[in-house]
Short mmCIF file of C-alpha atoms and ligand atoms in Angstrom, two decimals:
data_model
loop_
_atom_site.label_atom_id
_atom_site.label_comp_id
_atom_site.label_asym_id
_atom_site.label_seq_id
_atom_site.Cartn_x
_atom_site.Cartn_y
_atom_site.Cartn_z
CA MET A 50 0.04 0.02 0.01
CA ILE A 51 2.80 2.47 0.94
CA SER A 52 4.70 1.65 -2.32
CA ASN A 53 1.43 2.38 -4.17
CA TRP A 54 1.16 5.73 -2.44
CA ILE A 55 4.76 6.63 -3.45
CA ASP A 56 4.01 5.77 -7.09
CA LYS A 57 0.77 7.71 -6.96
CA LEU A 58 2.38 10.80 -5.35
CA ARG A 59 5.23 10.76 -7.88
CA ARG A 60 2.86 10.44 -10.87
CA GLU A 61 0.61 13.12 -9.63
CA SER A 62 3.50 15.48 -8.84
CA PHE A 63 4.55 15.65 -12.51
CA THR A 64 1.00 16.66 -13.55
CA ARG A 65 -0.15 18.46 -10.46
CA ARG A 66 -2.08 21.68 -10.85
CA TYR A 67 -1.47 23.53 -7.66
CA ALA A 68 -4.81 24.96 -6.61
CA PRO A 69 -4.59 28.60 -5.60
CA HIS A 70 -6.16 29.77 -2.34
CA GLN A 71 -8.73 32.50 -2.21
CA LEU A 72 -7.86 34.33 0.98
CA ASP A 73 -11.42 35.54 1.84
CA ALA A 74 -12.98 32.12 1.35
CA PRO A 75 -13.67 29.65 4.23
CA LEU A 76 -11.18 26.80 4.48
CA LEU A 77 -13.89 24.33 3.62
CA ALA A 78 -17.35 24.93 2.15
CA ILE A 79 -19.68 22.00 1.34
CA GLU A 80 -22.97 22.70 -0.31
CA GLY A 81 -25.67 20.07 -1.01
CA VAL A 82 -23.26 17.12 -1.41
CA SER A 83 -24.83 13.77 -2.11
CA LEU A 84 -23.29 10.44 -3.16
CA GLN A 85 -24.74 7.10 -4.06
CA TYR A 86 -22.77 3.85 -4.42
CA GLU A 87 -24.25 0.98 -6.39
CA THR A 88 -25.32 -0.34 -2.99
CA GLY A 89 -27.43 2.71 -2.29
CA SER A 90 -27.36 6.32 -1.06
CA VAL A 91 -24.44 7.13 1.40
CA LEU A 92 -24.61 10.89 1.75
CA GLN A 93 -27.59 13.11 1.20
CA GLU A 94 -27.60 16.89 0.90
CA ILE A 95 -24.61 17.63 3.21
CA SER A 96 -23.84 21.33 3.71
CA PHE A 97 -21.48 22.99 6.18
CA THR A 98 -18.48 25.28 6.36
CA LEU A 99 -15.30 25.11 8.41
CA ASP A 100 -12.88 27.92 9.25
CA HIS A 101 -9.15 27.92 9.82
CA GLY A 102 -8.37 26.28 13.23
CA ASP A 103 -11.69 24.56 13.58
CA SER A 104 -11.39 21.18 15.26
CA VAL A 105 -14.42 18.89 14.63
CA ALA A 106 -15.26 15.34 15.83
CA VAL A 107 -17.43 13.58 13.24
CA VAL A 108 -19.54 10.88 14.89
CA GLY A 109 -22.16 8.50 13.61
CA PRO A 110 -22.73 4.75 13.49
CA ASN A 111 -20.79 2.42 11.21
CA GLY A 112 -21.82 2.95 7.65
CA ALA A 113 -22.93 6.54 8.31
CA GLY A 114 -20.78 7.88 5.49
CA LYS A 115 -17.87 9.37 7.53
CA THR A 116 -15.03 7.81 5.43
CA THR A 117 -16.95 8.70 2.26
CA LEU A 118 -17.27 12.26 3.35
CA PHE A 119 -13.52 12.47 4.03
CA LYS A 120 -12.65 10.97 0.70
CA ILE A 121 -14.92 13.54 -1.07
CA ILE A 122 -13.25 16.46 0.79
CA ALA A 123 -9.81 14.99 -0.06
CA GLY A 124 -10.73 14.81 -3.74
CA ILE A 125 -10.48 11.00 -3.90
CA LEU A 126 -14.18 10.63 -4.71
CA ASP A 127 -16.40 12.99 -6.67
CA PRO A 128 -19.94 13.65 -5.31
CA ASP A 129 -22.89 12.99 -7.59
CA GLN A 130 -24.28 16.40 -6.64
CA GLY A 131 -23.14 19.39 -4.74
CA ILE A 132 -20.15 21.63 -4.39
CA VAL A 133 -16.93 21.13 -2.38
CA GLN A 134 -14.56 24.13 -2.11
CA VAL A 135 -11.24 24.19 -0.19
CA SER A 136 -10.19 27.78 0.20
CA GLY A 137 -12.45 28.72 -2.68
CA HIS A 138 -11.42 25.99 -5.14
CA GLU A 139 -12.42 22.37 -5.80
CA PRO A 140 -10.39 19.76 -3.85
CA GLY A 141 -8.23 18.25 -6.60
CA GLY A 142 -4.79 19.80 -6.65
CA HIS A 143 -4.69 20.92 -3.06
CA THR A 144 -1.55 19.95 -1.24
CA CYS A 145 -2.94 21.57 1.85
CA ILE A 146 -5.22 18.57 2.61
CA ALA A 147 -3.88 15.50 4.39
CA TYR A 148 -6.13 12.41 4.55
CA VAL A 149 -5.07 9.72 7.05
CA PRO A 150 -6.95 6.48 6.35
CA GLN A 151 -7.83 3.93 9.03
CA ARG A 152 -4.64 2.04 10.26
CA ASN A 153 -6.05 -1.39 9.37
CA LEU A 154 -6.00 -0.42 5.64
CA ILE A 155 -2.23 0.05 5.67
CA ASP A 156 0.34 -2.62 4.93
CA TRP A 157 2.67 -2.20 7.92
CA SER A 158 5.07 -4.81 6.70
CA PHE A 159 6.30 -2.55 3.90
CA PRO A 160 10.08 -1.89 4.51
CA ALA A 161 10.10 1.83 5.30
CA THR A 162 11.42 3.82 8.25
CA VAL A 163 9.33 6.31 10.20
CA ALA A 164 11.42 9.17 8.67
CA ASP A 165 10.78 7.77 5.14
CA VAL A 166 7.09 7.92 5.66
CA VAL A 167 7.14 11.42 7.13
CA MET A 168 9.34 12.52 4.22
CA MET A 169 6.54 11.32 1.88
CA GLY A 170 4.69 14.37 3.05
CA ARG A 171 7.39 16.54 1.35
CA ILE A 172 7.05 15.03 -2.10
CA ASN A 173 4.92 17.81 -3.49
CA LYS A 174 7.42 20.38 -2.16
CA MET A 175 10.46 18.77 -3.77
CA GLY A 176 11.99 19.45 -7.12
CA PRO A 177 11.54 17.24 -10.28
CA PHE A 178 14.04 14.57 -9.12
CA PHE A 179 12.45 14.15 -5.69
CA TRP A 180 15.78 14.46 -3.93
CA PRO A 181 15.18 15.65 -0.34
CA GLN A 182 17.16 18.86 0.49
CA ALA A 183 18.55 19.88 3.90
CA ASN A 184 15.38 21.93 4.38
CA ASP A 185 13.20 18.86 3.82
CA TRP A 186 15.08 16.87 6.42
CA ALA A 187 14.80 19.83 8.84
CA VAL A 188 11.07 19.85 8.34
CA VAL A 189 10.81 16.09 8.90
CA ARG A 190 12.91 16.37 12.08
CA GLU A 191 10.71 19.13 13.37
CA ALA A 192 7.49 17.20 12.56
CA LEU A 193 8.90 14.09 14.36
CA ASP A 194 9.86 16.16 17.34
CA PHE A 195 6.34 17.76 17.49
CA VAL A 196 4.72 14.34 17.82
CA ASN A 197 7.44 13.01 20.17
CA LEU A 198 8.74 10.43 17.72
CA SER A 199 12.35 11.66 17.13
CA PRO A 200 13.90 8.58 18.84
CA PHE A 201 11.92 6.40 16.43
CA ALA A 202 12.98 8.12 13.22
CA LYS A 203 15.10 5.18 11.95
CA ARG A 204 12.75 2.40 13.10
CA GLN A 205 10.90 0.33 10.66
CA ILE A 206 7.15 1.23 10.66
CA SER A 207 6.21 -2.36 11.59
CA GLU A 208 7.88 -1.77 14.99
CA LEU A 209 5.53 1.02 16.06
CA SER A 210 2.59 0.67 18.41
CA GLY A 211 -0.78 1.84 17.21
CA GLY A 212 -0.55 5.18 18.81
CA GLN A 213 2.98 5.84 17.45
CA GLN A 214 1.70 4.86 13.95
CA GLN A 215 -1.00 7.42 14.22
CA ARG A 216 1.41 10.10 15.45
CA MET A 217 3.71 9.28 12.51
CA PHE A 218 0.89 10.04 10.10
CA ILE A 219 0.21 13.36 11.88
CA ALA A 220 3.91 14.13 11.49
CA ARG A 221 3.67 13.33 7.79
CA ALA A 222 0.67 15.75 7.52
CA LEU A 223 2.78 18.40 9.26
CA ALA A 224 5.71 17.78 6.91
CA GLN A 225 3.19 18.28 4.04
CA GLU A 226 2.36 21.66 5.66
CA ALA A 227 -1.33 20.56 5.65
CA GLU A 228 -3.85 23.12 6.61
CA LEU A 229 -6.66 20.56 6.79
CA MET A 230 -6.17 17.10 8.39
CA LEU A 231 -8.81 14.43 7.85
CA LEU A 232 -8.14 11.66 10.39
CA ASP A 233 -10.26 8.52 9.94
CA GLU A 234 -10.82 6.85 13.27
CA PRO A 235 -7.26 7.42 14.58
CA LEU A 236 -8.23 6.49 18.15
CA ASN A 237 -9.63 3.08 17.36
CA GLY A 238 -7.94 0.29 19.23
CA LEU A 239 -5.68 2.64 21.34
CA ASP A 240 -5.59 2.66 25.09
CA MET A 241 -6.48 5.88 26.98
CA PRO A 242 -2.92 7.19 27.40
CA ALA A 243 -2.26 6.73 23.63
CA GLN A 244 -5.54 8.47 22.79
CA GLU A 245 -4.72 11.28 25.18
CA LYS A 246 -1.36 11.85 23.51
CA ILE A 247 -2.96 12.17 20.09
CA LEU A 248 -5.74 14.52 21.43
CA GLU A 249 -3.07 16.74 23.08
CA ILE A 250 -1.22 16.98 19.72
CA LEU A 251 -4.52 17.93 17.95
CA ASP A 252 -5.20 20.56 20.61
CA THR A 253 -1.78 22.16 20.02
CA LEU A 254 -2.43 22.18 16.21
CA LYS A 255 -5.64 24.19 16.85
CA GLY A 256 -3.46 26.99 18.16
CA GLN A 257 -1.45 26.81 14.90
CA ASN A 258 -4.54 27.35 12.76
CA VAL A 259 -4.59 23.80 11.42
CA THR A 260 -8.13 22.59 10.84
CA VAL A 261 -8.83 19.02 11.95
CA MET A 262 -11.76 16.68 11.15
CA ILE A 263 -11.52 13.41 13.10
CA SER A 264 -14.04 10.58 12.91
CA MET A 265 -14.55 8.72 16.13
CA HIS A 266 -16.97 6.56 18.08
CA ASP A 267 -16.60 7.80 21.63
CA LEU A 268 -19.31 10.41 22.15
CA ARG A 269 -18.06 11.26 25.64
CA LEU A 270 -14.58 12.01 24.28
CA ALA A 271 -16.10 13.97 21.33
CA GLU A 272 -18.11 16.12 23.84
CA GLU A 273 -15.21 16.62 26.27
CA LYS A 274 -12.37 17.38 23.83
CA PHE A 275 -13.93 19.15 20.85
CA ASP A 276 -15.66 22.52 20.51
CA LYS A 277 -17.66 21.38 17.57
CA VAL A 278 -19.13 17.98 16.71
CA MET A 279 -20.80 16.68 13.57
CA LEU A 280 -23.46 14.06 13.89
CA LEU A 281 -23.79 12.07 10.65
CA ASN A 282 -25.97 9.28 9.44
CA LYS A 283 -26.21 9.76 5.66
CA ARG A 284 -27.71 13.19 6.41
CA LEU A 285 -26.10 15.85 8.53
CA LEU A 286 -28.17 15.59 11.76
CA GLY A 287 -26.28 18.24 13.71
CA PHE A 288 -23.18 20.37 13.54
CA GLY A 289 -22.01 22.70 16.33
CA PRO A 290 -21.24 22.75 20.04
CA PRO A 291 -21.69 19.21 21.52
CA LYS A 292 -24.36 20.37 24.03
CA GLU A 293 -26.52 21.59 21.11
CA VAL A 294 -25.90 18.62 18.84
CA PHE A 295 -26.02 15.66 21.26
CA THR A 296 -29.72 15.91 22.13
CA ARG A 297 -31.73 12.85 22.80
CA GLU A 298 -33.80 13.31 19.63
CA ARG A 299 -30.79 13.73 17.31
CA LEU A 300 -28.82 10.90 18.91
CA LEU A 301 -31.90 8.62 18.44
CA GLN A 302 -32.18 9.73 14.84
CA ALA A 303 -28.48 8.90 14.29
CA TYR A 304 -28.14 5.64 16.21
CA GLN A 305 -31.77 4.34 16.19
CA GLU A 306 -32.08 1.05 17.95
CA HIS A 307 -28.38 0.97 18.84
CA LEU A 308 -28.78 3.81 21.37
CA HIS A 309 -29.78 2.99 24.91
CA PHE A 310 -30.46 5.58 27.55
CA VAL A 311 -29.43 4.13 30.91
CA GLY A 312 -31.68 5.47 33.58
CA GLY A 313 -33.31 7.80 31.02
CA GLU A 314 -30.54 10.40 31.07
CA ILE A 315 -28.56 11.65 28.11
CA ASP A 316 -25.46 11.78 30.32
CA THR A 317 -25.68 8.01 30.78
CA LEU A 318 -26.23 6.51 27.39
CA ALA A 319 -24.77 3.47 25.72
CA VAL A 320 -24.23 3.03 22.04
CA SER A 321 -23.70 -0.32 20.30
CA ASP A 322 -22.57 -0.49 16.70
CA GLU A 323 -23.37 -4.15 16.40
CA CYS A 324 -26.86 -5.46 16.72
CA CYS A 325 -27.44 -7.81 19.62
CA HIS A 326 -29.49 -10.77 18.70
CA GLY A 327 -31.50 -12.69 21.22
CA ASP A 328 -30.25 -11.96 24.82
P1 ADP B 618 -18.40 4.99 7.87
O1 ADP B 618 -17.02 5.60 7.64
O2 ADP B 618 -19.31 6.03 8.58
O3 ADP B 618 -18.37 3.64 8.54
P2 ADP B 618 -18.47 4.65 4.99
O4 ADP B 618 -18.31 5.95 4.30
O5 ADP B 618 -17.22 3.76 5.06
O6 ADP B 618 -19.08 4.83 6.42
O7 ADP B 618 -19.50 3.75 4.30
C1 ADP B 618 -20.86 4.17 4.09
C2 ADP B 618 -21.62 3.10 3.34
O8 ADP B 618 -21.18 2.97 2.05
C3 ADP B 618 -21.52 1.76 3.97
O9 ADP B 618 -22.79 1.11 3.90
C4 ADP B 618 -20.54 1.03 3.11
O10 ADP B 618 -20.76 -0.36 3.08
C5 ADP B 618 -20.79 1.66 1.79
N1 ADP B 618 -19.60 1.76 0.91
C6 ADP B 618 -18.41 2.31 1.27
N2 ADP B 618 -17.56 2.27 0.24
C7 ADP B 618 -18.15 1.58 -0.85
C8 ADP B 618 -17.85 1.28 -2.11
N3 ADP B 618 -16.66 1.64 -2.64
N4 ADP B 618 -18.75 0.68 -2.90
C9 ADP B 618 -20.00 0.39 -2.42
N5 ADP B 618 -20.39 0.68 -1.16
C10 ADP B 618 -19.50 1.30 -0.39
#
């Protein structure tokens, strides 16, 4: 998978049209976006805008369309309807967007070091021969330092823990000088300390005007750690401060029979993504 990315990045770099940024436009503007796979409708009439430095937790049940939305924003998929604009221009050609897929989709046995992967973020900044210059190595070192992975720079990527793998991808996005990071379920399978480290890094990025969209399943963490949440289930069921979005009605609309209010309070709810048959 990583070798495919290198090939893809190299091919694209020869033909890349660098999309200009319109300074007075919002970082991300989505208007009436819909998409249907052959299996059915996945996203319906999604509209929202994000500003520089926004940090948004995207929540919704499995199959809600979170990954599909990220792929549309990253320019990997085209919507059937609607408009996507990143800093005033369509997504293709933006090197300011970093999309980090779910970890289980990546071949971790590929022989690459942590520094190699982070350097991949520099490919669009390099000259025609893709030979890293001193400046590129300086950026990579700084990015690794930012995510506390400097001692791991020369390690093979297969030797990293799940949390370290995720931090490596954040470093790659930083090396890319990304203004918009799309992180697809980066906290899945991580213990609390590893999750906390990533959330701390994302919090620091907010102060640096980097915009982050992160899909996740933990509603409590989304409410505690993010100023804005997006509740998605094919339709945009709510977007804004968690207290306004996480109402009983909206959560029921999103999770339907998978949502259980324990003791009747919103503060004590349980969500199951899998259906429980029988007992
Ligand atoms: P989420 O990230 O919220 O789990 P996804 O965007 O991955 O949701 O998927 C939304 C729906 O679209 C799911 O029902 C999934 O099975 C379906 N889907 C995703 N990718 C494809 C595809 N390439 N072709 C057909 N159906 C797909």
